Amino acid sequence: MDTIFALATVPGKSGVAVIRVSGPDAFLSCTLFGFNAPEPRKTALRRLTHEIKGFLDEALVLTFEDGASFTGEPVVEFHVHGSIAIINSVLDALKSIPNYRSAEPGEFTRRALNNGRLDLTQVEALSDLIDAETEMQRKQALKGFTGRLREKSETWRADLIHALSLLEATIDFADEEVPVDVSPEVERLLNDVVETMNKEIDGFGVAERVRTGFEVAIVGPPNAGKSTLLNALAGRDAAITSEIAGTTRDVIEVRMDLDSLPVTFLDTAGLRETNDVVESIGIQRAVDRAKAADLRVFLKGEGGFADFEPLDHDIVVEGKSDLRSDGQGVSGVTGNGIQNLIDAVKTFLFTRAISAGLVSHERQKLVLEQGRSSLNQALSFAQSGPEHYDLASEELRSAIFTLERLVGRVDVEDVLDKVFSSFCIGK
């Protein structure tokens, strides 16, 4: 197997840059720079000297023995000064070692998976952890990275194996002293697994929203103050504002962190009847995005909402309160009512976020749905009597195999390729 290397920190100038080497010959990299590999897990300050390039840098060097690193292989990390020139000189020097090559995107993590250091749900959670922008995203990603979904999967697997053993005992040892009717116990085990699977599948939508961000659409008739409100929320001129109706033609997005909630506010075209072809396209886009959003803020203005009515949980408020004598509503100009609006948005979204499960990726949800389908079939066969236990057993084996796919013990290469395609080089 090749030994791989890459910059593990962000490219560009920095105070410190980490260059990671992993593979069977990782410790040879120390010899290349003129010193023996330091004792594993202890940092050592070393001069990196190359026989051709000369003195490259003074670096902290950290080594990990086989089976005790992130990848599960021998690993060396060079913590060098974050100069682009230093980084390039060290990487160029490593290329000269036989059986060394630059790492592909996600290859360090893929080796961790192959060597049993991580399961596939942890790999997906690690990607989420790297991409996390808010505290809630960080916490959710850490649940997956610490193996919470794998642990639940192992519990399901143990119960299914127990149920399978009961069925197999009846099938294979019908003449021995074993229970003839094991269906009550099998039914209890399968129902328990299906029930907890349902909770995780039901919580997928919210968990995915925590991972990718909730969407809140600001909708209403033209000149209701939608773009001005968006700019006030963003603290910058994200949207063009004017007194001309139909100024906003496309959906404008502003991503925010609301007390750890990842939220994207959408400014949409004013809802009205129009003969302008371009504006009508913008209005249709506005309606489509608003319907798909988690929450809508309807700003009242002249006219209605063009056959697009608020749902029970949506927020309806008067716009341009700075022009109203009673001062009621919200104003992006003066800021009046904005904090109350933000509080109402947070209250609703936090209430939704509570129901988030551990399943936050479409792949995970699809695998669990396939497993649940097999379990429902197994339940049906088990309840039909001992003459159908062989069919129930086959469905149980299928469900157990599905759980193996969930954590990546068995899977097809194209699935793994898709999972690792989002990783950067060096991770």
Coordinates of C-alpha atoms in Angstrom, one line a residue:
M1 CA 0.0 0.0 0.0
D2 CA 1.2 3.5 -0.8
T3 CA 2.1 6.0 1.9
I4 CA 0.1 9.2 1.4
F5 CA 0.7 12.8 2.4
A6 CA -1.1 16.1 2.2
L7 CA -1.6 19.5 3.8
A8 CA -4.1 18.8 6.6
T9 CA -4.8 22.5 7.4
V10 CA -6.4 25.2 5.3
P11 CA -4.3 26.2 2.2
G12 CA -2.7 29.6 2.3
K13 CA -0.7 31.6 4.8
S14 CA -1.2 30.7 8.4
G15 CA 0.7 30.7 11.7
V16 CA 1.1 27.0 11.7
A17 CA 0.4 24.4 8.9
V18 CA 0.1 20.6 9.5
I19 CA 1.4 18.2 6.9
R20 CA 0.2 14.7 7.5
V21 CA 1.8 11.5 6.3
S22 CA 0.1 8.1 6.7
G23 CA 1.0 4.6 5.6
P24 CA 3.3 1.7 6.2
D25 CA 6.5 3.8 5.4
A26 CA 5.4 7.0 7.1
F27 CA 8.3 7.1 9.5
L28 CA 10.7 7.2 6.5
S29 CA 9.7 10.8 6.1
C30 CA 11.6 11.7 9.2
T31 CA 14.8 10.1 7.8
L32 CA 14.3 12.2 4.6
F33 CA 14.7 15.3 6.7
G34 CA 17.8 14.1 8.6
F35 CA 16.5 12.6 11.9
N36 CA 15.0 9.5 13.4
A37 CA 11.3 9.3 14.1
P38 CA 10.5 10.7 17.6
E39 CA 8.9 8.5 20.2
P40 CA 5.2 8.0 19.3
R41 CA 2.7 10.5 20.8
K42 CA 5.4 12.8 22.0
T43 CA 6.2 16.1 20.2
A44 CA 9.7 16.8 19.2
L45 CA 11.3 20.0 17.8
R46 CA 13.3 19.1 14.8
R47 CA 15.1 20.9 11.9
L48 CA 13.9 19.8 8.5
T49 CA 16.9 19.5 6.3
H50 CA 16.9 18.2 2.8
E51 CA 20.0 16.9 1.0
I52 CA 19.3 19.1 -2.1
K53 CA 17.1 21.9 -0.8
G54 CA 19.0 22.4 2.4
F55 CA 17.4 23.8 5.6
L56 CA 13.7 24.0 5.1
D57 CA 12.2 24.9 8.5
E58 CA 12.1 24.1 12.2
A59 CA 9.0 22.1 13.0
L60 CA 7.2 20.2 15.7
V61 CA 7.1 16.5 14.7
L62 CA 4.5 14.1 16.1
T63 CA 4.3 10.4 15.3
F64 CA 1.6 7.7 15.9
E65 CA 2.3 4.0 15.7
D66 CA 0.3 1.5 13.7
G67 CA -3.2 1.1 15.1
A68 CA -3.1 4.2 17.3
S69 CA -3.7 7.0 14.7
F70 CA -6.7 8.5 13.1
T71 CA -6.2 6.3 10.0
G72 CA -5.1 3.2 11.9
E73 CA -1.8 3.3 10.2
P74 CA 1.6 4.7 11.1
V75 CA 1.3 8.5 10.9
V76 CA 3.7 11.4 11.1
E77 CA 2.6 15.0 11.4
F78 CA 4.9 18.0 10.6
H79 CA 3.7 21.2 12.2
V80 CA 5.6 23.7 10.2
H81 CA 5.4 27.5 9.9
G82 CA 2.4 28.4 7.6
S83 CA 4.4 29.9 4.8
I84 CA 3.3 28.9 1.3
A85 CA 6.9 28.5 0.3
I86 CA 7.7 26.2 3.3
I87 CA 4.6 24.1 2.8
N88 CA 5.4 23.6 -0.9
S89 CA 9.1 22.8 -0.2
V90 CA 8.1 20.1 2.3
L91 CA 5.5 18.6 0.1
D92 CA 7.9 18.6 -2.9
A93 CA 10.5 16.8 -0.8
L94 CA 8.0 14.1 0.3
K95 CA 7.3 13.3 -3.4
S96 CA 10.8 12.0 -3.8
I97 CA 10.3 9.1 -1.4
P98 CA 9.5 5.7 -3.2
N99 CA 5.9 4.6 -2.7
Y100 CA 4.9 8.0 -1.5
R101 CA 2.1 10.0 -3.3
S102 CA -0.2 12.9 -2.7
A103 CA -3.5 11.9 -0.9
E104 CA -6.8 12.1 -2.8
P105 CA -9.8 14.0 -1.3
G106 CA -11.0 12.2 1.8
E107 CA -8.4 9.5 1.6
F108 CA -7.2 9.7 5.2
T109 CA -10.8 9.3 6.4
R110 CA -11.4 6.5 4.0
R111 CA -8.4 4.6 5.4
A112 CA -9.8 5.2 8.9
L113 CA -13.0 3.5 7.7
N114 CA -11.2 0.7 6.0
N115 CA -9.1 0.1 9.1
G116 CA -12.1 0.1 11.5
R117 CA -11.3 3.4 13.2
L118 CA -14.6 4.9 12.1
D119 CA -17.9 3.6 10.7
L120 CA -19.7 5.1 7.8
T121 CA -22.1 7.1 10.0
Q122 CA -19.1 8.6 11.8
V123 CA -17.5 9.5 8.5
E124 CA -20.7 11.4 7.4
A125 CA -20.8 13.1 10.8
L126 CA -17.2 14.1 10.5
S127 CA -18.0 15.8 7.3
D128 CA -20.9 17.6 9.0
L129 CA -18.6 18.6 11.9
I130 CA -16.1 20.2 9.5
D131 CA -18.9 22.1 7.8
A132 CA -20.7 23.1 11.0
E133 CA -21.3 26.9 11.2
T134 CA -23.5 27.0 14.3
E135 CA -23.5 25.5 17.8
M136 CA -26.6 23.4 17.0
Q137 CA -24.9 21.9 13.9
R138 CA -21.8 21.2 16.0
K139 CA -23.7 19.4 18.7
Q140 CA -25.7 17.3 16.2
A141 CA -22.6 16.4 14.2
L142 CA -20.8 15.3 17.4
K143 CA -23.7 13.0 18.3
G144 CA -23.0 11.1 15.0
F145 CA -19.2 11.4 15.3
T146 CA -19.1 9.8 18.8
G147 CA -21.1 6.8 17.4
R148 CA -24.6 7.4 18.8
L149 CA -26.3 6.1 15.6
R150 CA -23.9 3.2 15.4
E151 CA -24.7 2.2 19.0
K152 CA -28.4 2.3 18.3
S153 CA -27.8 0.2 15.2
E154 CA -25.9 -2.3 17.2
T155 CA -28.8 -2.5 19.7
W156 CA -31.2 -3.2 16.8
R157 CA -28.9 -5.7 15.3
A158 CA -28.6 -7.6 18.6
D159 CA -32.4 -7.8 19.0
L160 CA -32.8 -9.0 15.4
I161 CA -30.2 -11.7 15.8
H162 CA -32.0 -12.8 19.0
A163 CA -35.3 -13.0 17.1
L164 CA -33.6 -14.8 14.2
S165 CA -32.2 -17.4 16.6
L166 CA -35.6 -18.1 18.0
L167 CA -37.0 -18.7 14.5
E168 CA -34.1 -20.8 13.4
A169 CA -34.3 -23.0 16.6
T170 CA -37.9 -23.8 15.7
I171 CA -37.1 -24.5 12.1
D172 CA -33.9 -26.6 12.6
F173 CA -34.8 -28.4 15.8
A174 CA -38.5 -28.9 15.6
D175 CA -38.3 -32.3 17.3
E176 CA -36.2 -31.0 20.2
E177 CA -37.4 -29.4 23.4
V178 CA -37.7 -25.8 22.1
P179 CA -40.8 -23.6 22.0
V180 CA -43.0 -24.4 19.1
D181 CA -44.6 -21.0 19.0
V182 CA -42.0 -18.3 19.4
S183 CA -44.0 -15.7 17.5
P184 CA -45.0 -13.6 20.7
E185 CA -41.3 -13.1 21.6
V186 CA -40.3 -12.5 18.0
E187 CA -43.2 -10.1 17.6
R188 CA -42.2 -8.2 20.7
L189 CA -38.5 -7.8 19.5
L190 CA -39.5 -6.8 16.0
N191 CA -42.1 -4.3 17.2
D192 CA -39.6 -2.7 19.5
V193 CA -37.0 -2.3 16.7
V194 CA -39.6 -1.0 14.2
E195 CA -40.9 1.5 16.8
T196 CA -37.5 3.0 17.5
M197 CA -36.6 3.0 13.7
N198 CA -39.8 4.9 13.1
K199 CA -38.8 7.6 15.6
E200 CA -35.4 8.0 13.8
I201 CA -37.0 8.1 10.4
D202 CA -39.6 10.6 11.5
G203 CA -36.9 12.8 13.0
F204 CA -34.9 12.9 9.8
G205 CA -36.6 16.0 8.3
V206 CA -35.7 18.2 11.2
A207 CA -32.2 16.7 11.6
E208 CA -31.5 17.4 8.0
R209 CA -32.7 21.0 8.4
V210 CA -30.3 21.4 11.4
R211 CA -27.5 20.1 9.2
T212 CA -28.3 22.2 6.1
G213 CA -30.2 25.1 7.7
F214 CA -33.8 26.1 8.2
E215 CA -35.5 28.4 5.7
V216 CA -37.7 31.4 6.6
A217 CA -39.4 33.1 3.6
I218 CA -40.5 36.8 3.8
V219 CA -43.5 37.1 1.6
G220 CA -46.2 39.7 0.9
P221 CA -47.4 42.2 -1.7
P222 CA -45.1 44.6 -3.5
N223 CA -43.7 47.5 -1.4
A224 CA -44.6 45.8 1.9
G225 CA -41.0 46.3 3.1
K226 CA -39.7 42.8 2.5
S227 CA -36.3 43.7 1.1
T228 CA -35.8 46.5 3.7
L229 CA -36.6 44.0 6.4
L230 CA -34.1 41.5 5.0
N231 CA -31.4 44.1 4.9
A232 CA -32.1 45.0 8.5
L233 CA -31.9 41.3 9.5
A234 CA -28.7 40.9 7.6
G235 CA -27.1 44.1 8.8
R236 CA -26.2 45.0 5.2
D237 CA -27.7 45.8 1.8
A238 CA -28.3 42.3 0.6
A239 CA -31.4 43.2 -1.5
I240 CA -32.1 46.2 -3.7
T241 CA -34.9 48.4 -2.3
S242 CA -37.0 51.0 -4.1
E243 CA -40.5 52.4 -4.3
I244 CA -41.0 50.8 -7.7
A245 CA -43.3 47.7 -7.5
G246 CA -41.7 44.6 -8.8
T247 CA -38.1 45.5 -8.0
T248 CA -37.3 42.1 -6.5
R249 CA -37.4 39.6 -9.3
D250 CA -35.5 36.6 -7.9
V251 CA -35.2 35.0 -4.5
I252 CA -32.4 36.6 -2.4
E253 CA -30.9 34.5 0.4
V254 CA -29.2 35.6 3.6
R255 CA -27.7 33.0 5.9
M256 CA -27.7 33.7 9.7
D257 CA -26.9 32.2 13.0
L258 CA -29.9 32.7 15.4
D259 CA -28.7 31.6 18.8
S260 CA -27.1 28.5 17.3
L261 CA -29.9 27.9 14.8
P262 CA -28.7 27.9 11.2
V263 CA -31.4 30.0 9.3
T264 CA -31.6 31.2 5.8
F265 CA -34.0 34.2 5.3
L266 CA -35.5 34.5 1.8
D267 CA -36.6 37.7 0.3
T268 CA -39.1 37.0 -2.4
A269 CA -40.8 38.9 -5.2
G270 CA -44.0 40.8 -4.3
L271 CA -47.1 38.7 -4.7
R272 CA -49.5 40.3 -7.1
E273 CA -51.2 39.8 -10.5
T274 CA -49.0 41.0 -13.3
N275 CA -48.6 40.8 -17.1
D276 CA -44.8 41.2 -16.9
V277 CA -43.4 37.9 -18.0
V278 CA -40.1 38.2 -16.1
E279 CA -41.9 39.4 -12.9
S280 CA -44.4 36.6 -13.1
I281 CA -41.5 34.1 -13.2
G282 CA -40.1 35.7 -10.1
I283 CA -43.5 35.5 -8.4
Q284 CA -43.8 31.8 -9.2
R285 CA -40.4 31.2 -7.8
A286 CA -41.3 33.1 -4.7
V287 CA -44.4 31.0 -4.2
D288 CA -42.5 27.8 -4.8
R289 CA -39.7 28.6 -2.4
A290 CA -42.0 30.0 0.3
K291 CA -44.1 26.8 0.2
A292 CA -41.0 24.7 0.7
A293 CA -39.7 26.9 3.5
D294 CA -40.0 25.8 7.2
L295 CA -41.7 29.1 8.1
R296 CA -43.1 32.1 6.3
V297 CA -43.3 35.7 7.6
F298 CA -46.2 37.5 5.8
L299 CA -45.9 41.2 5.7
K300 CA -49.2 42.9 5.3
G301 CA -49.5 45.7 2.7
E302 CA -51.8 47.0 0.0
G303 CA -53.5 44.0 -1.6
G304 CA -53.7 40.5 -0.4
F305 CA -51.3 37.6 -0.9
A306 CA -52.4 36.5 -4.4
D307 CA -54.1 33.3 -3.4
F308 CA -51.2 32.3 -1.2
E309 CA -52.5 32.2 2.4
P310 CA -50.6 31.8 5.6
L311 CA -50.6 28.5 7.5
D312 CA -51.5 28.3 11.1
H313 CA -47.9 28.4 12.3
D314 CA -46.8 31.2 10.0
I315 CA -46.1 34.7 11.3
V316 CA -48.3 37.6 9.9
V317 CA -47.3 41.1 10.8
E318 CA -47.8 44.6 9.5
G319 CA -45.0 46.0 7.4
K320 CA -43.5 49.5 7.4
S321 CA -44.6 50.3 10.9
D322 CA -42.5 53.5 10.7
L323 CA -45.3 54.9 8.4
R324 CA -48.1 53.8 10.7
S325 CA -49.6 56.1 13.2
D326 CA -50.0 53.4 15.8
G327 CA -46.5 52.1 15.2
Q328 CA -47.7 48.5 15.2
G329 CA -45.8 45.9 13.1
V330 CA -42.2 45.7 12.0
S331 CA -40.0 48.2 10.2
G332 CA -36.7 47.5 8.5
V333 CA -36.0 51.3 8.5
T334 CA -36.3 52.0 12.3
G335 CA -35.8 48.4 13.6
N336 CA -39.2 48.6 15.4
G337 CA -40.5 45.1 16.1
I338 CA -37.6 43.3 14.6
Q339 CA -36.4 41.7 17.9
N340 CA -40.0 40.5 18.5
L341 CA -40.1 39.0 15.1
I342 CA -36.7 37.2 15.6
D343 CA -37.9 35.9 18.9
A344 CA -41.0 34.5 17.3
V345 CA -39.0 32.8 14.6
K346 CA -36.6 31.3 17.1
T347 CA -39.4 30.0 19.3
F348 CA -41.0 28.1 16.4
L349 CA -37.7 26.7 15.0
F350 CA -36.4 25.7 18.4
T351 CA -39.6 23.8 19.0
R352 CA -39.1 22.0 15.7
A353 CA -35.4 21.3 16.4
I354 CA -36.3 19.4 19.6
S355 CA -37.7 16.5 17.4
A356 CA -34.4 16.1 15.5
G357 CA -33.2 12.5 15.4
L358 CA -29.8 10.9 14.8
V359 CA -30.5 10.2 11.1
S360 CA -29.5 13.4 9.2
H361 CA -28.5 12.1 5.8
E362 CA -30.7 10.9 3.0
R363 CA -28.6 7.7 2.6
Q364 CA -29.1 6.8 6.2
K365 CA -32.9 7.4 6.0
L366 CA -33.2 5.2 2.8
V367 CA -31.3 2.4 4.5
L368 CA -33.5 2.5 7.5
E369 CA -36.6 2.5 5.4
Q370 CA -35.4 -0.6 3.6
G371 CA -34.7 -2.3 6.9
R372 CA -38.1 -1.3 8.2
S373 CA -39.8 -2.8 5.1
S374 CA -38.0 -6.1 5.7
L375 CA -39.0 -6.1 9.4
N376 CA -42.6 -5.5 8.6
Q377 CA -42.6 -8.4 6.2
A378 CA -40.9 -10.6 8.8
L379 CA -43.6 -9.6 11.3
S380 CA -46.3 -10.6 8.9
F381 CA -44.8 -14.0 8.2
A382 CA -44.0 -14.7 11.9
Q383 CA -47.6 -13.9 12.8
S384 CA -48.8 -16.4 10.1
G385 CA -47.5 -19.4 12.1
P386 CA -44.5 -21.8 12.2
E387 CA -45.0 -22.8 8.5
H388 CA -43.9 -19.3 7.5
Y389 CA -40.9 -19.0 9.9
D390 CA -38.5 -19.7 7.1
L391 CA -39.8 -16.7 5.1
A392 CA -39.7 -14.6 8.3
S393 CA -36.1 -15.6 8.8
E394 CA -35.1 -14.6 5.3
E395 CA -36.6 -11.1 5.8
L396 CA -34.8 -10.8 9.1
R397 CA -31.5 -11.6 7.5
S398 CA -32.2 -8.9 4.9
A399 CA -32.9 -6.4 7.7
I400 CA -29.7 -7.3 9.5
F401 CA -27.7 -7.0 6.3
T402 CA -29.3 -3.5 5.8
L403 CA -28.0 -2.4 9.3
E404 CA -24.5 -3.6 8.2
R405 CA -24.9 -1.2 5.2
L406 CA -25.9 1.6 7.5
V407 CA -22.5 1.6 9.3
G408 CA -20.6 0.7 6.2
R409 CA -19.4 -2.8 7.0
V410 CA -20.8 -3.9 3.6
D411 CA -21.5 -1.5 0.8
V412 CA -20.9 -0.8 -2.9
E413 CA -18.0 1.3 -4.0
D414 CA -20.2 4.0 -5.7
V415 CA -21.9 4.7 -2.4
L416 CA -18.6 5.2 -0.6
D417 CA -17.3 7.3 -3.5
K418 CA -20.3 9.6 -3.1
V419 CA -19.8 9.9 0.6
F420 CA -16.1 10.8 0.3
S421 CA -16.6 13.2 -2.6
S422 CA -17.4 16.1 -0.3
F423 CA -14.2 15.7 1.7
C424 CA -11.2 18.0 1.1
I425 CA -7.6 16.8 0.4
G426 CA -5.8 16.3 3.7
K427 CA -8.9 14.9 5.5

